[in-house]
Amino acid sequence: MTSTKSFAISKRMVFDAWKRVKANRGAAGIDAQSLTEFEENLAGNLYALWNRMASGSYFPPPVKEVPIPKRNGGIRILGVPTVADRVAQTVIKCYLEPILDPLFDEDSYGYRPGRSAIDAVRVTRERCWKMDWVLEFDVKSAFDSLDHGLIMKALRKHTDCKWALLYIERWLKAPSMSEAGELKSRDRGTPQGGVVSPLLMNLFMHYAFDRWIRREVPHCRFARYADDAVVHCQTERMAHRVRQQLAERLVACGLELHPDKTRIVYCKDDYHRADYPVTQFTFLGFTFRPSSFYRPLSTNTMHF
């Protein structure tokens, strides 16, 4: 790096980011350039990217919209960055993750080093033995709905790194391009498919949900994986109260509970409540159900 550059972004940081991008593979963005094609002129491409990032002149291109079918018949839109942009985002992620991840709650499991969906499933199963009621919820279109102002406010609370803040803000504002070539501006959300998006989601939900529930209902336990979570409650009354309070909290943060994926479940193997209509739930692909109603459904079935 030379002293003429505005930001302390080294060539080593960019090269290390490239190695991570290559290992993770992935599709081409709007420029149709594959990883193989990018690597054909690796030194030149990485130098150009470093030069622009270190001088403050890097502006991310639009992300490519890729529709992915959902199990329920709907469509999820992924925003696929170009290879060069994935490298740039990885530089920022590698800088911010060691700062932000230690702040996150022990019951936040999504997209974090050393944590997995299996960990979230394990603690959820254990807690179903101890607490009779579960509030299962999902945030509607969470990645598309994140408030940019609140994200930047949270980031500034934990870093004053000018280049990290500058490029995060530019990525948040970068448009997307549809399959038909239509450019779409963005004033909310972060592309699901971006390298830094999961980290930003965890930061947002850390303040919107994790810290809030620890403060407001500390006797309830939870497990969250990005925008998908369960809250364990001792009573049905408490579960309904938490649901109402959570709905209000998310609205205040610009989010909304998913009406079809939010419900209260009775998870105790107890014949006195056998009339309760909802006695199983699915979290992270695993179905949780009382052992008294055991009937093998799949290898992804857990029993209370």
Short mmCIF file of C-alpha atoms in Angstrom, two decimals:
data_model
loop_
_atom_site.label_atom_id
_atom_site.label_comp_id
_atom_site.label_asym_id
_atom_site.label_seq_id
_atom_site.Cartn_x
_atom_site.Cartn_y
_atom_site.Cartn_z
CA MET A 1 0.00 0.00 0.00
CA THR A 2 1.19 3.51 -0.71
CA SER A 3 0.70 6.57 1.44
CA THR A 4 -1.29 8.23 -1.32
CA LYS A 5 -4.29 5.97 -0.73
CA SER A 6 -7.21 7.29 1.30
CA PHE A 7 -7.98 4.06 3.16
CA ALA A 8 -5.82 1.46 4.90
CA ILE A 9 -6.96 -1.46 2.76
CA SER A 10 -3.96 -3.60 1.87
CA LYS A 11 -3.39 -5.81 -1.17
CA ARG A 12 -3.12 -8.77 1.22
CA MET A 13 -6.65 -8.12 2.49
CA VAL A 14 -7.98 -8.20 -1.07
CA PHE A 15 -6.03 -11.35 -1.97
CA ASP A 16 -7.17 -13.19 1.18
CA ALA A 17 -10.75 -12.19 0.37
CA TRP A 18 -10.34 -13.61 -3.14
CA LYS A 19 -9.23 -16.96 -1.72
CA ARG A 20 -12.41 -17.13 0.37
CA VAL A 21 -14.60 -16.22 -2.60
CA LYS A 22 -12.95 -18.86 -4.75
CA ALA A 23 -13.42 -21.51 -2.04
CA ASN A 24 -17.12 -20.64 -1.70
CA ARG A 25 -17.61 -20.72 -5.49
CA GLY A 26 -20.90 -19.19 -6.67
CA ALA A 27 -22.56 -17.96 -9.84
CA ALA A 28 -21.71 -15.00 -12.06
CA GLY A 29 -23.31 -11.60 -11.52
CA ILE A 30 -24.67 -9.12 -14.07
CA ASP A 31 -21.36 -9.03 -15.97
CA ALA A 32 -21.61 -12.81 -16.59
CA GLN A 33 -17.99 -13.21 -15.49
CA SER A 34 -17.34 -16.56 -13.83
CA LEU A 35 -14.72 -17.31 -11.19
CA THR A 36 -12.62 -19.03 -13.85
CA GLU A 37 -12.77 -16.00 -16.13
CA PHE A 38 -11.95 -13.65 -13.25
CA GLU A 39 -8.91 -15.78 -12.39
CA GLU A 40 -7.56 -15.64 -15.96
CA ASN A 41 -6.42 -12.09 -15.20
CA LEU A 42 -6.27 -12.44 -11.43
CA ALA A 43 -3.42 -10.03 -10.74
CA GLY A 44 -4.94 -7.29 -12.89
CA ASN A 45 -8.46 -7.75 -11.53
CA LEU A 46 -7.36 -7.77 -7.89
CA TYR A 47 -5.07 -4.78 -8.39
CA ALA A 48 -7.86 -2.76 -10.00
CA LEU A 49 -10.24 -3.67 -7.17
CA TRP A 50 -7.68 -2.85 -4.47
CA ASN A 51 -6.84 0.47 -6.15
CA ARG A 52 -10.48 1.55 -6.22
CA MET A 53 -11.27 0.35 -2.68
CA ALA A 54 -8.17 1.93 -1.15
CA SER A 55 -8.81 5.25 -2.90
CA GLY A 56 -12.50 5.41 -1.99
CA SER A 57 -13.64 5.24 -5.62
CA TYR A 58 -15.20 1.77 -5.56
CA PHE A 59 -18.92 1.73 -6.37
CA PRO A 60 -20.65 -1.65 -6.39
CA PRO A 61 -22.49 -2.68 -9.55
CA PRO A 62 -26.13 -3.80 -9.37
CA VAL A 63 -26.81 -7.28 -8.07
CA LYS A 64 -28.34 -9.86 -10.39
CA GLU A 65 -31.84 -10.99 -9.38
CA VAL A 66 -32.16 -14.78 -9.40
CA PRO A 67 -35.58 -16.25 -8.53
CA ILE A 68 -35.45 -19.37 -6.34
CA PRO A 69 -38.63 -21.47 -5.84
CA LYS A 70 -39.79 -21.93 -2.25
CA ARG A 71 -41.29 -25.13 -0.86
CA ASN A 72 -44.65 -23.44 -0.42
CA GLY A 73 -44.80 -22.48 -4.07
CA GLY A 74 -43.59 -18.90 -3.67
CA ILE A 75 -40.46 -17.29 -5.04
CA ARG A 76 -37.42 -16.01 -3.15
CA ILE A 77 -35.28 -13.45 -4.98
CA LEU A 78 -31.56 -13.80 -4.45
CA GLY A 79 -29.30 -10.86 -5.25
CA VAL A 80 -26.10 -12.25 -6.78
CA PRO A 81 -23.12 -9.85 -6.82
CA THR A 82 -20.37 -9.98 -9.43
CA VAL A 83 -17.21 -11.90 -8.56
CA ALA A 84 -15.26 -8.68 -7.99
CA ASP A 85 -18.01 -7.32 -5.76
CA ARG A 86 -18.04 -10.54 -3.73
CA VAL A 87 -14.32 -10.05 -3.15
CA ALA A 88 -14.91 -6.44 -2.07
CA GLN A 89 -17.70 -7.48 0.30
CA THR A 90 -15.52 -10.22 1.75
CA VAL A 91 -12.84 -7.62 2.57
CA ILE A 92 -15.42 -5.73 4.63
CA LYS A 93 -16.84 -8.87 6.22
CA CYS A 94 -13.38 -10.04 7.30
CA TYR A 95 -12.82 -6.66 8.92
CA LEU A 96 -16.21 -6.32 10.64
CA GLU A 97 -16.95 -9.90 11.72
CA PRO A 98 -14.29 -10.05 14.48
CA ILE A 99 -15.69 -6.79 15.85
CA LEU A 100 -19.39 -7.65 15.68
CA ASP A 101 -19.64 -11.38 16.26
CA PRO A 102 -18.43 -11.31 19.90
CA LEU A 103 -21.30 -8.89 20.65
CA PHE A 104 -23.99 -11.26 19.43
CA ASP A 105 -26.17 -13.33 21.75
CA GLU A 106 -25.24 -16.90 22.64
CA ASP A 107 -28.61 -18.01 21.25
CA SER A 108 -28.04 -16.46 17.82
CA TYR A 109 -26.92 -19.30 15.54
CA GLY A 110 -27.26 -18.20 11.93
CA TYR A 111 -24.26 -17.42 9.70
CA ARG A 112 -21.82 -17.29 12.61
CA PRO A 113 -18.37 -18.88 12.96
CA GLY A 114 -18.50 -22.09 15.00
CA ARG A 115 -22.32 -22.19 15.13
CA SER A 116 -24.85 -24.06 13.03
CA ALA A 117 -28.50 -24.94 12.57
CA ILE A 118 -27.82 -28.24 14.35
CA ASP A 119 -26.77 -26.31 17.46
CA ALA A 120 -30.03 -24.35 17.38
CA VAL A 121 -32.07 -27.54 16.91
CA ARG A 122 -30.28 -29.23 19.82
CA VAL A 123 -30.95 -26.46 22.35
CA THR A 124 -34.53 -26.12 21.12
CA ARG A 125 -35.16 -29.80 21.76
CA GLU A 126 -33.70 -29.60 25.25
CA ARG A 127 -35.80 -26.58 26.15
CA CYS A 128 -38.99 -28.24 24.95
CA TRP A 129 -38.53 -30.70 27.82
CA LYS A 130 -38.47 -27.84 30.34
CA MET A 131 -41.00 -25.32 29.00
CA ASP A 132 -44.45 -26.28 27.73
CA TRP A 133 -45.13 -23.57 25.16
CA VAL A 134 -43.30 -22.38 22.06
CA LEU A 135 -43.81 -19.22 20.03
CA GLU A 136 -42.52 -20.06 16.55
CA PHE A 137 -42.05 -17.07 14.26
CA ASP A 138 -40.54 -15.85 11.04
CA VAL A 139 -40.02 -12.25 9.93
CA LYS A 140 -41.80 -11.48 6.66
CA SER A 141 -39.37 -10.57 3.85
CA ALA A 142 -36.74 -9.75 6.44
CA PHE A 143 -33.75 -9.24 4.15
CA ASP A 144 -35.82 -6.97 1.89
CA SER A 145 -37.18 -4.91 4.78
CA LEU A 146 -34.19 -3.89 6.88
CA ASP A 147 -34.15 -0.17 7.62
CA HIS A 148 -30.93 1.34 6.23
CA GLY A 149 -30.83 4.12 8.81
CA LEU A 150 -31.07 1.67 11.71
CA ILE A 151 -28.40 -0.58 10.21
CA MET A 152 -25.98 2.31 9.83
CA LYS A 153 -26.79 3.56 13.33
CA ALA A 154 -25.95 0.12 14.76
CA LEU A 155 -22.72 -0.07 12.74
CA ARG A 156 -21.56 3.36 13.89
CA LYS A 157 -22.11 2.24 17.47
CA HIS A 158 -19.38 -0.37 17.07
CA THR A 159 -16.95 1.02 14.49
CA ASP A 160 -15.74 4.37 13.24
CA CYS A 161 -13.87 2.82 10.30
CA LYS A 162 -14.66 5.24 7.49
CA TRP A 163 -14.14 2.84 4.61
CA ALA A 164 -16.21 0.07 6.17
CA LEU A 165 -19.11 2.46 6.79
CA LEU A 166 -18.76 4.02 3.33
CA TYR A 167 -18.89 0.75 1.44
CA ILE A 168 -21.66 -0.78 3.55
CA GLU A 169 -23.78 2.27 2.81
CA ARG A 170 -23.03 1.99 -0.91
CA TRP A 171 -23.95 -1.71 -0.94
CA LEU A 172 -27.22 -1.01 0.82
CA LYS A 173 -28.12 1.56 -1.83
CA ALA A 174 -26.91 -0.43 -4.84
CA PRO A 175 -29.76 -1.32 -7.23
CA SER A 176 -30.69 -4.75 -8.49
CA MET A 177 -31.22 -5.91 -12.05
CA SER A 178 -34.09 -8.19 -13.02
CA GLU A 179 -33.88 -11.04 -15.53
CA ALA A 180 -35.42 -8.66 -18.07
CA GLY A 181 -32.61 -6.13 -17.52
CA GLU A 182 -34.72 -3.67 -15.50
CA LEU A 183 -32.84 -1.70 -12.86
CA LYS A 184 -34.58 -1.44 -9.48
CA SER A 185 -33.55 1.10 -6.87
CA ARG A 186 -33.37 0.14 -3.22
CA ASP A 187 -34.28 2.23 -0.19
CA ARG A 188 -34.68 -0.68 2.26
CA GLY A 189 -33.20 -4.11 2.71
CA THR A 190 -29.99 -5.88 1.82
CA PRO A 191 -29.74 -8.47 -0.98
CA GLN A 192 -30.22 -12.05 0.16
CA GLY A 193 -27.17 -13.51 -1.51
CA GLY A 194 -24.72 -10.74 -0.68
CA VAL A 195 -21.61 -11.61 1.34
CA VAL A 196 -22.18 -8.98 4.02
CA SER A 197 -25.97 -9.37 4.16
CA PRO A 198 -26.05 -12.16 6.80
CA LEU A 199 -23.76 -10.16 9.08
CA LEU A 200 -25.98 -7.09 8.69
CA MET A 201 -29.08 -9.21 9.37
CA ASN A 202 -27.55 -10.53 12.60
CA LEU A 203 -26.59 -7.04 13.69
CA PHE A 204 -30.09 -5.72 12.99
CA MET A 205 -31.83 -8.61 14.76
CA HIS A 206 -29.39 -8.37 17.66
CA TYR A 207 -30.93 -5.02 18.52
CA ALA A 208 -34.45 -5.54 17.16
CA PHE A 209 -35.00 -8.89 18.88
CA ASP A 210 -32.18 -10.50 20.90
CA ARG A 211 -31.40 -7.65 23.28
CA TRP A 212 -35.05 -6.65 23.44
CA ILE A 213 -36.31 -10.06 24.55
CA ARG A 214 -33.48 -10.48 27.05
CA ARG A 215 -34.56 -7.19 28.59
CA GLU A 216 -38.36 -7.47 28.37
CA VAL A 217 -38.94 -11.18 29.07
CA PRO A 218 -35.69 -12.51 30.55
CA HIS A 219 -37.30 -15.73 31.84
CA CYS A 220 -38.13 -16.87 28.30
CA ARG A 221 -35.43 -18.68 26.31
CA PHE A 222 -35.03 -18.43 22.55
CA ALA A 223 -33.03 -19.67 19.60
CA ARG A 224 -32.68 -17.54 16.48
CA TYR A 225 -31.26 -18.36 13.08
CA ALA A 226 -31.23 -15.12 11.06
CA ASP A 227 -34.93 -14.14 10.81
CA ASP A 228 -36.31 -17.53 11.94
CA ALA A 229 -36.72 -18.13 15.68
CA VAL A 230 -38.52 -19.89 18.52
CA VAL A 231 -39.29 -18.52 21.99
CA HIS A 232 -39.95 -20.92 24.89
CA CYS A 233 -42.58 -19.89 27.46
CA GLN A 234 -43.91 -21.50 30.64
CA THR A 235 -47.59 -20.71 30.03
CA GLU A 236 -49.98 -20.18 27.15
CA ARG A 237 -50.83 -16.74 28.49
CA MET A 238 -47.17 -15.75 28.43
CA ALA A 239 -46.77 -17.06 24.87
CA HIS A 240 -49.67 -14.90 23.65
CA ARG A 241 -48.32 -11.88 25.51
CA VAL A 242 -44.86 -12.30 24.00
CA ARG A 243 -46.37 -12.66 20.54
CA GLN A 244 -48.25 -9.38 20.89
CA GLN A 245 -45.26 -7.53 22.30
CA LEU A 246 -42.96 -8.96 19.64
CA ALA A 247 -45.31 -7.90 16.85
CA GLU A 248 -45.30 -4.34 18.20
CA ARG A 249 -41.52 -4.36 18.62
CA LEU A 250 -40.88 -5.51 15.06
CA VAL A 251 -43.27 -2.93 13.62
CA ALA A 252 -41.34 -0.24 15.51
CA CYS A 253 -38.20 -1.54 13.76
CA GLY A 254 -39.81 -1.59 10.32
CA LEU A 255 -40.41 -5.36 10.28
CA GLU A 256 -43.46 -7.62 10.39
CA LEU A 257 -44.21 -11.08 11.74
CA HIS A 258 -45.01 -13.51 8.93
CA PRO A 259 -48.76 -14.24 9.36
CA ASP A 260 -48.49 -17.81 8.02
CA LYS A 261 -45.29 -18.77 9.82
CA THR A 262 -46.00 -17.45 13.29
CA ARG A 263 -47.89 -19.60 15.78
CA ILE A 264 -48.07 -20.80 19.36
CA VAL A 265 -47.43 -24.49 19.95
CA TYR A 266 -48.14 -26.71 22.96
CA CYS A 267 -45.10 -28.97 23.20
CA LYS A 268 -45.72 -30.94 26.40
CA ASP A 269 -46.51 -34.65 26.25
CA ASP A 270 -49.55 -34.22 28.47
CA TYR A 271 -53.00 -35.70 27.90
CA HIS A 272 -54.64 -32.87 29.86
CA ARG A 273 -53.95 -30.56 26.91
CA ALA A 274 -54.47 -33.09 24.14
CA ASP A 275 -57.25 -30.88 22.80
CA TYR A 276 -54.86 -28.04 21.95
CA PRO A 277 -54.89 -27.79 18.15
CA VAL A 278 -51.18 -27.16 17.52
CA THR A 279 -48.80 -29.73 19.01
CA GLN A 280 -45.87 -29.68 16.59
CA PHE A 281 -43.72 -27.14 14.80
CA THR A 282 -40.91 -27.03 12.26
CA PHE A 283 -37.72 -25.10 12.92
CA LEU A 284 -34.78 -25.06 10.50
CA GLY A 285 -36.13 -28.04 8.59
CA PHE A 286 -36.70 -30.20 11.67
CA THR A 287 -40.19 -31.13 12.85
CA PHE A 288 -40.60 -31.11 16.64
CA ARG A 289 -43.50 -33.21 17.95
CA PRO A 290 -44.50 -34.91 21.25
CA SER A 291 -43.38 -38.52 21.55
CA SER A 292 -46.92 -39.67 22.38
CA PHE A 293 -47.92 -38.70 18.84
CA TYR A 294 -44.88 -40.37 17.29
CA ARG A 295 -45.24 -41.44 13.70
CA PRO A 296 -42.07 -41.33 11.58
CA LEU A 297 -42.34 -38.55 9.04
CA SER A 298 -38.75 -38.12 7.93
CA THR A 299 -35.19 -38.19 9.15
CA ASN A 300 -35.69 -34.54 10.07
CA THR A 301 -38.16 -35.28 12.89
CA MET A 302 -37.26 -34.51 16.50
CA HIS A 303 -39.30 -35.67 19.50
CA PHE A 304 -39.85 -33.79 22.74
#
